[in-house]
Each structure stands twice: as C-alpha cells, then as structure tokens.
mmCIF file of C-alpha atoms and ligand atoms in Angstrom:
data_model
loop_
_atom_site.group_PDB
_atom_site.id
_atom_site.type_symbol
_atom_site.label_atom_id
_atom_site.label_comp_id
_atom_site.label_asym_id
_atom_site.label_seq_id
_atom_site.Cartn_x
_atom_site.Cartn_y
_atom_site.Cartn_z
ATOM 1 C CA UNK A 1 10.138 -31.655 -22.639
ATOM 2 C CA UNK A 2 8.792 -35.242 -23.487
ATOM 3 C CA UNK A 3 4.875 -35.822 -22.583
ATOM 4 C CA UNK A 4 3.406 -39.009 -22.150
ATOM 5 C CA UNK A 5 0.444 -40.442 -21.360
ATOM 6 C CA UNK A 6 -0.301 -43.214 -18.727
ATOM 7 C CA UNK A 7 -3.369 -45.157 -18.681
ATOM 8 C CA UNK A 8 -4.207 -47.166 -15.539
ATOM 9 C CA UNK A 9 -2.059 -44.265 -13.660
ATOM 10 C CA UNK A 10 -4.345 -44.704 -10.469
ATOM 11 C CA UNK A 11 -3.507 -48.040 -10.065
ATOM 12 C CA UNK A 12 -0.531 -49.659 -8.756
ATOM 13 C CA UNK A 13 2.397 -50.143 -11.456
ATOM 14 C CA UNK A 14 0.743 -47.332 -13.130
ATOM 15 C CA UNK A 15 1.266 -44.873 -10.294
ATOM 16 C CA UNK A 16 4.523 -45.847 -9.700
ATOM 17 C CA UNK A 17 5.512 -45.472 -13.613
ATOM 18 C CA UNK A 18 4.204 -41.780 -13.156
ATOM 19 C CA UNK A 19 6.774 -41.160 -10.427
ATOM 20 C CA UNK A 20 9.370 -42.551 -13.030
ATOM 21 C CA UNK A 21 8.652 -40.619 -15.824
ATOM 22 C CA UNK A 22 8.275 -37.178 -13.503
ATOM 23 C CA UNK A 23 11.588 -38.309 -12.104
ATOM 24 C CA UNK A 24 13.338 -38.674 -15.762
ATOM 25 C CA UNK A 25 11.941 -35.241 -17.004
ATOM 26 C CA UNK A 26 8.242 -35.737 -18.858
ATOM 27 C CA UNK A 27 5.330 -33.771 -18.839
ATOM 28 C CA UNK A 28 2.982 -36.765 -17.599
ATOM 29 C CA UNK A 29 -0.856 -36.907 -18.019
ATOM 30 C CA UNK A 30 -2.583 -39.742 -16.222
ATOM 31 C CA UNK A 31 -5.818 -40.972 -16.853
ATOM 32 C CA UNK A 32 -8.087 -44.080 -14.758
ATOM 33 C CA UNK A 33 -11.734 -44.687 -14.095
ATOM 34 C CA UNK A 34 -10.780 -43.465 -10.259
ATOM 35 C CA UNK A 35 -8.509 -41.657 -8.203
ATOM 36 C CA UNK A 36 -5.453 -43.540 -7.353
ATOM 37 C CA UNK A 37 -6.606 -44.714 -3.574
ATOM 38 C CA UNK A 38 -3.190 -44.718 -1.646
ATOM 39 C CA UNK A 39 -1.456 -41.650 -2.713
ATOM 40 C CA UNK A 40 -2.075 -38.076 -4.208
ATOM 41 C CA UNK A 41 -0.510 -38.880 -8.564
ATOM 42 C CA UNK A 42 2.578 -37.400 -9.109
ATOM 43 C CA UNK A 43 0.973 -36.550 -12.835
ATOM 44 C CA UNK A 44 0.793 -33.458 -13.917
ATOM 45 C CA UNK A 45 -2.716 -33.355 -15.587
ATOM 46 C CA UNK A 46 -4.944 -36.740 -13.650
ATOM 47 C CA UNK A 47 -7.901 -37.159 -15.018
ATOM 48 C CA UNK A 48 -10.916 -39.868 -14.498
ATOM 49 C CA UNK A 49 -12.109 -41.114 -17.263
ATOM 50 C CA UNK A 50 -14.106 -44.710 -18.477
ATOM 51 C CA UNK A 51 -11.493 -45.940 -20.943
ATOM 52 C CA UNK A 52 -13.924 -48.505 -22.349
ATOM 53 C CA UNK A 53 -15.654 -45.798 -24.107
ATOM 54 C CA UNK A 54 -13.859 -44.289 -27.161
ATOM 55 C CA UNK A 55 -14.683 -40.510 -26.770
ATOM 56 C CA UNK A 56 -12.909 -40.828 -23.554
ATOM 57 C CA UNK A 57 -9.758 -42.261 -25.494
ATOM 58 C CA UNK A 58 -9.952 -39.706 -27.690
ATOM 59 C CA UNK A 59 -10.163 -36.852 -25.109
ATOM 60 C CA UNK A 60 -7.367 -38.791 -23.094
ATOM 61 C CA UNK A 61 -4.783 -38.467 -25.906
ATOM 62 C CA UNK A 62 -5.762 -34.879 -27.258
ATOM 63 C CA UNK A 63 -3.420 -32.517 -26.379
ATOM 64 C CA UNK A 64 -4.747 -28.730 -28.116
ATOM 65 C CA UNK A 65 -3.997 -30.077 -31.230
ATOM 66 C CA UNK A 66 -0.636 -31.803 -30.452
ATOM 67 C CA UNK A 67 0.610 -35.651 -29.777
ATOM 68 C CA UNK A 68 2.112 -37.424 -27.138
ATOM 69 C CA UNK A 69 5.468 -38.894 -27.705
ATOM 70 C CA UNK A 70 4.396 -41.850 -25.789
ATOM 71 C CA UNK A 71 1.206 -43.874 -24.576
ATOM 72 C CA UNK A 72 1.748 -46.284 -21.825
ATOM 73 C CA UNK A 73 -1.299 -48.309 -21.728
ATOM 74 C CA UNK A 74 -1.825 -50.274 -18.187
ATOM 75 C CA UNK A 75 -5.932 -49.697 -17.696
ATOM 76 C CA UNK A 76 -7.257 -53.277 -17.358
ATOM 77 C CA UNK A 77 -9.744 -54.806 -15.255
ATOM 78 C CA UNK A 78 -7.434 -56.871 -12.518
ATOM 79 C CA UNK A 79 -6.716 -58.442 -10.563
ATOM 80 C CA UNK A 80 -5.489 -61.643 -8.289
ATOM 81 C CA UNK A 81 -6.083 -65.215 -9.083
ATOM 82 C CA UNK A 82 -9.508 -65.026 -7.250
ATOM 83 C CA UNK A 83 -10.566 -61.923 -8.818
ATOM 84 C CA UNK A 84 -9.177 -63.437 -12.000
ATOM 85 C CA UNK A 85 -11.056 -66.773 -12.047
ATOM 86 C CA UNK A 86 -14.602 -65.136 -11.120
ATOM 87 C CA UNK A 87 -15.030 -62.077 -13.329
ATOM 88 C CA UNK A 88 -14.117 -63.608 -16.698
ATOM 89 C CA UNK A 89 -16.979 -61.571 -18.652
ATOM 90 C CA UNK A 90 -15.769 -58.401 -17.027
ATOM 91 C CA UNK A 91 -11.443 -59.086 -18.160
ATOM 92 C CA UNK A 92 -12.958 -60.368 -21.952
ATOM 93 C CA UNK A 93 -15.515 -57.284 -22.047
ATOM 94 C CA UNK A 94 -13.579 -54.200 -20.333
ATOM 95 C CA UNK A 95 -10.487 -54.814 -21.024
ATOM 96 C CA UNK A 96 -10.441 -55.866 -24.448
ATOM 97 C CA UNK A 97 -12.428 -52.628 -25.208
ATOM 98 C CA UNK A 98 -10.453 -50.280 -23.354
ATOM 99 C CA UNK A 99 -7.354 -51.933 -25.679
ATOM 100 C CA UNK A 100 -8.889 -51.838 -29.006
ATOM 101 C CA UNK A 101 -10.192 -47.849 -28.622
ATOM 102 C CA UNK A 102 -6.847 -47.175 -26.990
ATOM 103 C CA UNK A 103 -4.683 -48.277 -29.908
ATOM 104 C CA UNK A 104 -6.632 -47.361 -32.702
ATOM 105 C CA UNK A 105 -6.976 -43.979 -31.908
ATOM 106 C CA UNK A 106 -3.630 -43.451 -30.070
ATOM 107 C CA UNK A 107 -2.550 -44.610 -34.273
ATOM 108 C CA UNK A 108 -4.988 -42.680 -36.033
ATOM 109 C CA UNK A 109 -3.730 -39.670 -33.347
ATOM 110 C CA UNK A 110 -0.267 -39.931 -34.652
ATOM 111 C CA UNK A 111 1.465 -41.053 -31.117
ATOM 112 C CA UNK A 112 5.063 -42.419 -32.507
ATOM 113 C CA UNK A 113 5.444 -44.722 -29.581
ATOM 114 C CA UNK A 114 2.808 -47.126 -27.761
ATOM 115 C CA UNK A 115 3.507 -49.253 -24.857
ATOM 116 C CA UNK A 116 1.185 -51.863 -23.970
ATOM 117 C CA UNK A 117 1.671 -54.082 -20.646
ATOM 118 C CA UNK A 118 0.493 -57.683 -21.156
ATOM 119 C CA UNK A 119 1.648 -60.579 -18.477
ATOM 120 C CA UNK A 120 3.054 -63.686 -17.961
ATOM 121 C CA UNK A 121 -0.559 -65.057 -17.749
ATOM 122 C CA UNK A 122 -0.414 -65.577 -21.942
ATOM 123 C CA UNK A 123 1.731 -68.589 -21.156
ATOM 124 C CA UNK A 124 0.400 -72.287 -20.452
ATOM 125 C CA UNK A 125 1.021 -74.133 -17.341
ATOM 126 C CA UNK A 126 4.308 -75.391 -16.777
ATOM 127 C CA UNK A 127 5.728 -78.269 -14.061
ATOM 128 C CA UNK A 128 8.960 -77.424 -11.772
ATOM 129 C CA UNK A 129 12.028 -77.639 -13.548
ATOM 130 C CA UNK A 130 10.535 -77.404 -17.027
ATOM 131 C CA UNK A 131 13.507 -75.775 -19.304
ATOM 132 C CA UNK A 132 12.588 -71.254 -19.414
ATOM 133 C CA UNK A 133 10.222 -70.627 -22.108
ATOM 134 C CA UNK A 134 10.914 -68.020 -24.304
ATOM 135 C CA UNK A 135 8.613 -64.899 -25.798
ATOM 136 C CA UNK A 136 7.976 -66.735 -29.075
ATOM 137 C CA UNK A 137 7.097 -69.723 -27.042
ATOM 138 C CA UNK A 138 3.416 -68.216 -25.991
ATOM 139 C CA UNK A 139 2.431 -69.736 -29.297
ATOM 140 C CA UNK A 140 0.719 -72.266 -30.298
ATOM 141 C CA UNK A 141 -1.278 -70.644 -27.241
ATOM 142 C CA UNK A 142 -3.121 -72.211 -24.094
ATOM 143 C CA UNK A 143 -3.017 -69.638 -21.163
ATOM 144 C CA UNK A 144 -5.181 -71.633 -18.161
ATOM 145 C CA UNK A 145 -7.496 -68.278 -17.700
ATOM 146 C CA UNK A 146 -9.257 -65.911 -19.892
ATOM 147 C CA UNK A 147 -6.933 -63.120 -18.531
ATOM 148 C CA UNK A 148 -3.950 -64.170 -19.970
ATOM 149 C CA UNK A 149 -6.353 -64.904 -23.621
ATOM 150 C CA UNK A 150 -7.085 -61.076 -23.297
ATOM 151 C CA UNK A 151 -3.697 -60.438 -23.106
ATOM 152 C CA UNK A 152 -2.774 -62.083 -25.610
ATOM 153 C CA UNK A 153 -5.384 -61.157 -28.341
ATOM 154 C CA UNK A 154 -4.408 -57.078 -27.151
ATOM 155 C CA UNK A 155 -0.528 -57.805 -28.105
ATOM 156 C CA UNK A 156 -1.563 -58.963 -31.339
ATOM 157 C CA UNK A 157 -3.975 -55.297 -31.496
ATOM 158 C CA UNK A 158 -0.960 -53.562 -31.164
ATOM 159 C CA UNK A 159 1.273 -55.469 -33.357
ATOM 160 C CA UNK A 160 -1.249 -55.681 -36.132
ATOM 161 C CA UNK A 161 -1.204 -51.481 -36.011
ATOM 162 C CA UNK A 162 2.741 -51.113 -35.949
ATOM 163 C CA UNK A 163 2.879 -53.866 -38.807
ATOM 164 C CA UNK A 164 0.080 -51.356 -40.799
ATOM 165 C CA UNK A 165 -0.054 -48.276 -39.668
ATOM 166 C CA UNK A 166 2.969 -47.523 -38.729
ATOM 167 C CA UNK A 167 3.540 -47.021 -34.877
ATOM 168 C CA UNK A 168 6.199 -47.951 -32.858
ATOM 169 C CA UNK A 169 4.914 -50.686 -30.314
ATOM 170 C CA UNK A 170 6.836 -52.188 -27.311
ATOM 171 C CA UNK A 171 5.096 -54.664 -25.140
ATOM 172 C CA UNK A 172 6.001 -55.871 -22.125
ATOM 173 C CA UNK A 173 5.169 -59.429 -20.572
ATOM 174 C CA UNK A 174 4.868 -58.609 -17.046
ATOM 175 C CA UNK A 175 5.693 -61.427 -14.101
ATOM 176 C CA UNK A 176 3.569 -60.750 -10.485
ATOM 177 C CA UNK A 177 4.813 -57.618 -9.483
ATOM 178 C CA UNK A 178 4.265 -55.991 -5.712
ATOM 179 C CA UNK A 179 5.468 -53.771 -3.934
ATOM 180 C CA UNK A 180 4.043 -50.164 -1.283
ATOM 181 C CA UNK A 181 1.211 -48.543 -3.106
ATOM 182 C CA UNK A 182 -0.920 -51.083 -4.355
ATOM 183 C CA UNK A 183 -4.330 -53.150 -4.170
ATOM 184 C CA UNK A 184 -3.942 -55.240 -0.730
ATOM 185 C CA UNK A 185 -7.019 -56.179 0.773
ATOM 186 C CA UNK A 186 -10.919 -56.666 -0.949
ATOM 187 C CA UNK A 187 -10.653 -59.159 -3.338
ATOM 188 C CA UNK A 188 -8.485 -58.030 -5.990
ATOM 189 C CA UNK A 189 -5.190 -58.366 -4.132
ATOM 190 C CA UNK A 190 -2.715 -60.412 -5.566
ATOM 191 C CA UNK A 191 -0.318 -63.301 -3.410
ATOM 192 C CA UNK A 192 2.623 -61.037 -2.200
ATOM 193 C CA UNK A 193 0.061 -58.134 -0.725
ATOM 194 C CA UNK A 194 -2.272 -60.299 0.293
ATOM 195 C CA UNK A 195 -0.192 -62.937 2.393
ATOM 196 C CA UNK A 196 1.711 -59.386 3.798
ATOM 197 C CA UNK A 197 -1.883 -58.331 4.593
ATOM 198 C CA UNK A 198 -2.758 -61.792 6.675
ATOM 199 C CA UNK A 199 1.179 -62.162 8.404
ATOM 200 C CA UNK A 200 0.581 -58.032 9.814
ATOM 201 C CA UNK A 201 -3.067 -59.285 10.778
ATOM 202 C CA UNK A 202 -1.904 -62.215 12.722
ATOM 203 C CA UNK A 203 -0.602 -62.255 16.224
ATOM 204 C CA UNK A 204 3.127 -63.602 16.657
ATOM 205 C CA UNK A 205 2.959 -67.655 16.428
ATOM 206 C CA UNK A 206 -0.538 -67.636 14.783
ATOM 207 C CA UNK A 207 -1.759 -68.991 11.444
ATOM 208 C CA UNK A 208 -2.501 -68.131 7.892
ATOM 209 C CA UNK A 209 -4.671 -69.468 5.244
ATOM 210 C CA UNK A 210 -3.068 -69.950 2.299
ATOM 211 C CA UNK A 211 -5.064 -71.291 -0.770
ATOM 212 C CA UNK A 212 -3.832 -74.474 -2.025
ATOM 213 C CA UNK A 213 -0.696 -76.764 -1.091
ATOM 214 C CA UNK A 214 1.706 -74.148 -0.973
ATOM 215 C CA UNK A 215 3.774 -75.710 -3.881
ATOM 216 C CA UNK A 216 3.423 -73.185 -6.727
ATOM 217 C CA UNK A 217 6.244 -71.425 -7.913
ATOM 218 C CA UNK A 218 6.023 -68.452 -9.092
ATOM 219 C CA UNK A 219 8.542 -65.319 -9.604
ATOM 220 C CA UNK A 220 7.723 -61.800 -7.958
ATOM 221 C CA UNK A 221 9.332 -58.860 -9.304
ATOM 222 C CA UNK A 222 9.888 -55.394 -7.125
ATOM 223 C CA UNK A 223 7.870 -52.569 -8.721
ATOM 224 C CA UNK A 224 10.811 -50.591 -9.291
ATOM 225 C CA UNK A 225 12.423 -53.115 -11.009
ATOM 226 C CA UNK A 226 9.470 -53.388 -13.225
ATOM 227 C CA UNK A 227 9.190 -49.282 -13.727
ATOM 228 C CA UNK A 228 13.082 -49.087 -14.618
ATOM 229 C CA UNK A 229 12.109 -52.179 -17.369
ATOM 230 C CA UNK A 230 9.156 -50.676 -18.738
ATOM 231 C CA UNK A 231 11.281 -47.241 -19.176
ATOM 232 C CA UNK A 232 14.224 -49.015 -20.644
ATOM 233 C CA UNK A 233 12.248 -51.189 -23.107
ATOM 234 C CA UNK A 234 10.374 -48.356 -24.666
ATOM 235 C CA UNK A 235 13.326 -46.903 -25.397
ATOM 236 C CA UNK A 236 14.879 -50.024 -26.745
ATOM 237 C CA UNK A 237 14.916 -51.203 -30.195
ATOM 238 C CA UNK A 238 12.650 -54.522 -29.195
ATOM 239 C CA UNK A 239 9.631 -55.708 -31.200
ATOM 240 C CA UNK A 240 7.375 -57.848 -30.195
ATOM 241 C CA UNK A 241 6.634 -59.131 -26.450
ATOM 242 C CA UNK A 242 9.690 -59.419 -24.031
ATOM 243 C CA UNK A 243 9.464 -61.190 -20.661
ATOM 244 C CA UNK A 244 10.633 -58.414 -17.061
ATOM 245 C CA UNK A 245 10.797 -60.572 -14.685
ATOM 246 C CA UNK A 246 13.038 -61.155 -11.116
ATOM 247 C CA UNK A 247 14.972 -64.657 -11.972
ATOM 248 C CA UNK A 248 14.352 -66.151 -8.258
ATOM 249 C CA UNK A 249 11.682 -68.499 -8.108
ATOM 250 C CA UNK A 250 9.994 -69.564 -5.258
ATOM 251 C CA UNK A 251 7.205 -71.506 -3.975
ATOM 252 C CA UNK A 252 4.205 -69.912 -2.180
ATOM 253 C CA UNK A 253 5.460 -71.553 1.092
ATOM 254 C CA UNK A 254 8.654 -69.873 0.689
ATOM 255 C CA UNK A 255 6.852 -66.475 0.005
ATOM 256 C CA UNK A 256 4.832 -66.969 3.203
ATOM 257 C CA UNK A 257 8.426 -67.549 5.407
ATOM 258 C CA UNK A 258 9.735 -64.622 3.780
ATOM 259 C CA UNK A 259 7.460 -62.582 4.659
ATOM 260 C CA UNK A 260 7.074 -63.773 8.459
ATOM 261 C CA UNK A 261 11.137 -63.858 8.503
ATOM 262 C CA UNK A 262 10.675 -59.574 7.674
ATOM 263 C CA UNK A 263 7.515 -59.486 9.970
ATOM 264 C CA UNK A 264 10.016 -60.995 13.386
ATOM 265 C CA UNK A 265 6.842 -62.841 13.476
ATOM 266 C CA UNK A 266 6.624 -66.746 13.544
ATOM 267 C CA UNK A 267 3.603 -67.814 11.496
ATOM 268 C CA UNK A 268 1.847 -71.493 10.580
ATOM 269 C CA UNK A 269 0.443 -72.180 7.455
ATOM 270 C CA UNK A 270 -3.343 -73.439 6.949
ATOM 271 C CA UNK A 271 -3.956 -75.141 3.236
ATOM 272 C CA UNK A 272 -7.251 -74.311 2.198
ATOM 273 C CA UNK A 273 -9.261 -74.832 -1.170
ATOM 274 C CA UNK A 274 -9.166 -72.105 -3.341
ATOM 275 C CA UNK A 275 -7.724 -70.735 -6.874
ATOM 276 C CA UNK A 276 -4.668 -71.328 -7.229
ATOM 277 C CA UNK A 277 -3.648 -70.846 -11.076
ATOM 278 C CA UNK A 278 -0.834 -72.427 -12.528
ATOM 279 C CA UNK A 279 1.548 -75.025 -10.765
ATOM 280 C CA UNK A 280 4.837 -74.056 -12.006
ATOM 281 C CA UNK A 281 6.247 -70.717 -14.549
ATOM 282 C CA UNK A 282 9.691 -70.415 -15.942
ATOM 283 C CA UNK A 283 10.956 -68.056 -18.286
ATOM 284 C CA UNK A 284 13.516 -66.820 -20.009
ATOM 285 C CA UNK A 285 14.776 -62.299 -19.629
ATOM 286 C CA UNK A 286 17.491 -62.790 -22.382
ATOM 287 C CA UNK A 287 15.602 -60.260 -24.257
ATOM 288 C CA UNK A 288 15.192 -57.659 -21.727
ATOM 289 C CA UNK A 289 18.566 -58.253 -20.351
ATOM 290 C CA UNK A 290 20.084 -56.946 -23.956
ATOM 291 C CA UNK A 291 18.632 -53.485 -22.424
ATOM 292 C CA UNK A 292 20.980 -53.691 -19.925
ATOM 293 C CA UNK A 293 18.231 -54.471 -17.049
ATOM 294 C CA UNK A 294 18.728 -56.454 -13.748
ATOM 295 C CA UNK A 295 16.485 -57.020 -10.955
ATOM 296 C CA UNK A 296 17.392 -55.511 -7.953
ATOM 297 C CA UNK A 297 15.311 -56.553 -5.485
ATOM 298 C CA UNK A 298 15.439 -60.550 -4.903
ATOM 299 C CA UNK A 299 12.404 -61.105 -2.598
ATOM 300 C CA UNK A 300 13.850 -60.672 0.146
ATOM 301 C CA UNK A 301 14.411 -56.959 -0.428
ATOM 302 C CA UNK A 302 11.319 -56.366 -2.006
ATOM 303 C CA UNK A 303 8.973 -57.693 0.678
ATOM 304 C CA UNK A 304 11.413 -55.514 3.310
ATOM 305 C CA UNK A 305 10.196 -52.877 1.437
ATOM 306 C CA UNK A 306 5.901 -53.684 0.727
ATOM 307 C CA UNK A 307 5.532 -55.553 4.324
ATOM 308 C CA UNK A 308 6.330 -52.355 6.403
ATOM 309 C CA UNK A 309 3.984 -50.580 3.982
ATOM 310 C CA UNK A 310 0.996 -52.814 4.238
ATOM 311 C CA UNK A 311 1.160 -53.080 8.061
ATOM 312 C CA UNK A 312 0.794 -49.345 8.699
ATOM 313 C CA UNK A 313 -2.562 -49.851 6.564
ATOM 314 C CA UNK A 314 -3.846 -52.621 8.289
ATOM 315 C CA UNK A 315 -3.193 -50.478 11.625
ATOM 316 C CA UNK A 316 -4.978 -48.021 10.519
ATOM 317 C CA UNK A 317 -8.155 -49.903 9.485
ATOM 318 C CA UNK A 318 -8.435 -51.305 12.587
HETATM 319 P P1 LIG B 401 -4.174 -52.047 -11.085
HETATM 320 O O1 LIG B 401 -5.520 -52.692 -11.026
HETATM 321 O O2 LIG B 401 -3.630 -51.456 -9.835
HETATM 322 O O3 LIG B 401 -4.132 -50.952 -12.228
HETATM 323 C C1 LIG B 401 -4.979 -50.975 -13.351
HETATM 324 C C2 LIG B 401 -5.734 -49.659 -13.387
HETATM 325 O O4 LIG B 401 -6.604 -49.644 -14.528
HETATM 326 C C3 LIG B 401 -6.634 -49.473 -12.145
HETATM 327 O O5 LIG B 401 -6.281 -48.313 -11.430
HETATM 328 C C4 LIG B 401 -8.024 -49.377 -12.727
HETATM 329 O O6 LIG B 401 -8.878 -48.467 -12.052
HETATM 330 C C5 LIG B 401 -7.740 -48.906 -14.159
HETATM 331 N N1 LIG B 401 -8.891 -49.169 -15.017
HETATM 332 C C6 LIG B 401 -9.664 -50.290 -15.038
HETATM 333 N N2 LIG B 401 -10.681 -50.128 -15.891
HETATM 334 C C7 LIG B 401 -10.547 -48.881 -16.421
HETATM 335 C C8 LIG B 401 -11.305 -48.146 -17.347
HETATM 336 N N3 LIG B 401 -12.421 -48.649 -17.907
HETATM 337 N N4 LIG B 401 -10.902 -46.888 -17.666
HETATM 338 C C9 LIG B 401 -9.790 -46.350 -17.081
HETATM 339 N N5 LIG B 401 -9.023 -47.018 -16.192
HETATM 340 C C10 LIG B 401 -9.407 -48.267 -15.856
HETATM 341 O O7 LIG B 401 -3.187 -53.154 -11.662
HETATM 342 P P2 LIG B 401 -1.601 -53.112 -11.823
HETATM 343 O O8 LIG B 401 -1.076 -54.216 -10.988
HETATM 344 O O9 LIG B 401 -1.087 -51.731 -11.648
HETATM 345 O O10 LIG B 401 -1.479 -53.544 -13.345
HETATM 346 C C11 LIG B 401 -1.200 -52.621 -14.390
HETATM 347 C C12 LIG B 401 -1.146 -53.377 -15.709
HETATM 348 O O11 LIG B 401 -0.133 -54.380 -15.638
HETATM 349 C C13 LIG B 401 -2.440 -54.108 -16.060
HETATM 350 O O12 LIG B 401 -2.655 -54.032 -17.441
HETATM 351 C C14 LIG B 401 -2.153 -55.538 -15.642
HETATM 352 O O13 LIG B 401 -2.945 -56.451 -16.361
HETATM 353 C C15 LIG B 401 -0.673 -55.658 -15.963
HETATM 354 N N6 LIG B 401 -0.002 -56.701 -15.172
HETATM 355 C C16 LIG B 401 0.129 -56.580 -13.838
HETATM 356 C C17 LIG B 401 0.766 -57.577 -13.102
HETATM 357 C C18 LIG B 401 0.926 -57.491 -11.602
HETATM 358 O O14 LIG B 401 1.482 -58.436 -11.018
HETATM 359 N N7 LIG B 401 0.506 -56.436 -10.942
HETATM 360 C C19 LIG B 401 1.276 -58.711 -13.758
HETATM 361 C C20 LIG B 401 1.116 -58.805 -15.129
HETATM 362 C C21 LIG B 401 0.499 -57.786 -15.839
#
C-alpha cells in the first residue's frame, strides 16, 4: 500500500485530495495548523501541526523510520483577493517558510516524489482576448500581488532540489478552484463561495454587492476536476509547472447569473469599490491535457454542485 502525505489536508482542496487518495488505495497522513472545519478528514493519521516550524516538518514526514512515497504540499496562508491584498507580510513570511522546511527535509528524508501546488497568481495581468499564455511564459515575471511572488519563488525551491538533490518534483499551477467543503464566509473566501454565500443570503429579486465592475474574467475549475489533475500529474512524467485549469472563461457578472440561474432566484448586482485583482487571465492546459485530463464540470455544473452546499450553511448560521 502507497502512503502519502498531505499538507494543508484541513483545508479545502487539501481535504478533498485526501478523499482521492483514500479512494485510489493509499495509506494517507494529513497534517494542518487546525482541524479541517466542515467535515471529519478522511486521513488515516490527521494531525495539527505549525508547518512554519521545521521540527514539525520533520515529525510530519517521519514515519518509524520509513518514507513516504509522496508529499503533497498545499499548507499556505490563503486566501481570496481581499485576504490576499491585506496580509502580504503574513503570505511572504508563513508561507514561504512552511515551503522551504517542507522541501528540504521532505529531500534530505528521502521522499521520491514531491508535489507542490502553486497558482495561476505567478502570472501578470492580462486584457480580454490576449492569445493563452503558456507555463514558460510566467517568466520574465510580474505577478500583480505578493501571493503569486511566493508562489513563484517556492516552484523554483522545489525545482532547485530535484535539479540537485535528486527528487522527483511535479508542480501544479492551480486556476480558482471551488466547490462543497471549503472557506465561504469571514474574509478569506474566494469569488465563487463568496457570491454563492451573498445569492443564498438574499431574498428572491434582491441585490448583491459585487466588488468592482463586474468585467473580470476569470476561469473556475470544479474541485474534483482539480483532485483528478493533481493525481494524474504526479504520476505523469511532467517537469516543471503545468497549468489545471476549466477552459470556460467568464466574467464575474456571468458568475453572479450563474449562480442566481441555480439559486431559481432573480438577483441585481451592486458595483462597489473593492479588490479586484487582475482584469483578464488566459492560459494555455496543453500540458496537462497530454495526461489525458478534461474538465468536467463547466460552471454550470460545478456551482449546481457548491451552491446547494453553501446554502444549507448559511441556514444554519442563522
Ligand atoms: P485552504 O486555505 O483551504 O487550505 C490551505 C490549508 O493550509 C489550510 O487548511 C490552512 O490551515 C493550512 N495552513 C496554513 N498555514 C499552515 C501552517 N503554518 N501549518 C500547517 N498548515 C497550515 O486553501 P485551498 O484553497 O485548499 O488551497 C490549497 C493550496 O492550493 C494552497 O497552497 C493554495 O495557495 C493553492 N491554490 C488554491 C487555489 C484556489 O482557488 N483555492 C488557487 C490556486 C492555488
């Protein structure tokens, strides 16, 4: 039986990836600084423990004197675009240390395989239309928030080890990802859960705020479109970063009717100031489509499948 070890597997995609590896087979340990909030883990061995410190690395990859076959690393400080745009000492401090004691000792350890989950946020600001940027395209670098910088400096941690000491790394350049079982209200939610969490707050005909004009486009991919790609990328042959993402692009506005067109509910939209990140994000999934992965879920599907979710826990915080 495989083992593995998932970091950041009390948070969202984390939590979900535990399900997926239980459901292929593995032996899973999970590790986070808390409790996963919405749902007991489906990992084996959970255990809380403050990544940024590198005893608790080392005590999260021993194994009585054996090694994991494989290290997913998703612990990061995170969040939405709000969350994302105020705590810029917190992303640069935690999780850049929480990334350099993770894959130095998961090396010096002996794990064989190391997955590290970076985002879509390492790429610059793009306008509507612009032709799909590809993986090597991140560079010469300007992400528009110190996020996507942390991101970008951890890929190159991981690289630099598989170049020099030897372990196999696969990183994946995640697009906005939602989906049941994730952060939706108190600051750190991101679009798709929060504008589910406003529509199943709002009486039928009501209105939203929505921060800025409503114009952004951006991509949202299904969680379980983004465990399957995770799973089928480690076990690909792929160095270097590759781009999961859902290929339908739409605008904010469009996210907000999709989501009142699965609500039944009809729902106005209210600009108001507020962060709004990048206008416009294309890219190109050639390279994780050589894996043989396909989205599933176009938004559509996906919200039908988070809205229903997020509405039973707004009911029952009221
Ligand atoms: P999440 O916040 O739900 O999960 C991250 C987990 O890391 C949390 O449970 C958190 O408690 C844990 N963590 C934070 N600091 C820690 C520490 N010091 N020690 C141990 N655990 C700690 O976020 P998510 O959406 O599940 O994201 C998972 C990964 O995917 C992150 O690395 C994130 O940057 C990346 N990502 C996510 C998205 C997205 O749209 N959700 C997009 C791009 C990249």
């Amino acid at each position: 039986m495989k083992r593995a070890l998932v970091c950041g597997a009390g948070g969202f995609i984390g939590g979900h990836l535990v399900k997926k590896l239980k459901s292929e087979g593995y032996w899973v340990r999970g590790i986070d600084i808390k409790e996963h909030e919405f749902a007991p883990s489906a990992a084996d061995d959970f255990q809380v423990l403050d990544l940024r410190e590198e005893d608790n690395c080392i005590a999260a990859l021993s194994l009585n004197g054996d090694t994991f076959d494989e290290v997913y690393q998703l612990a990061a400080d995170m969040g939405g675009m709000g969350f994302i745009h105020s705590a810029e000492c917190e992303i640069m401090h935690n999780s850049a240390l929480i990334n350099i004691h993770m894959t130095h000792n998961a090396s010096k350890m002996g794990v064989p395989h190391y997955f590290f989950s970076s985002s879509v946020c390492v790429y610059r600001d793009m306008q509507p239309g612009e032709p799909e940027m590809t993986e090597a395209e991140a560079i010469p670098a300007n992400p528009d928030n110190e996020y996507g910088w942390e991101k970008l400096y951890s890929e190159r941690i991981a690289m630099a080890y598989e170049r020099n000491r030897g372990m196999t790394v696969r990183i994946a350049r995640f697009q906005n990802c939602y989906g049941p079982y994730g952060t939706w209200t108190g600051g750190r939610e991101k679009a798709p859960a929060a504008i589910c969490r406003k529509v199943a707050e709002a009486e039928d005909g009501g209105t939203i705020e929505v921060w800025g004009d409503g114009t952004a486009v951006r991509s949202y991919t299904y969680v379980d479109d983004m465990v399957d790609g995770i799973y089928l990328l480690m076990h690909s042959d792929m160095k270097g970063a590759v781009n999961i993402g859902c290929p339908q692009y739409v605008t904010v506005n469009e996210l907000v009717a999709t989501v009142a067109e699965v609500s039944g509910k009809s729902i106005e939209i209210k600009h108001i100031e507020g962060p709004v990140g990048v206008q416009s994000r294309n890219f190109s999934n050639d390279r994780i489509y050589t894996s043989g992965w396909r989205a599933k879920y176009y938004l559509k599907d996906g919200i039908a499948e988070t809205y229903p979710w997020i509405e039973e826990q707004v009911k029952a915080s009221e």
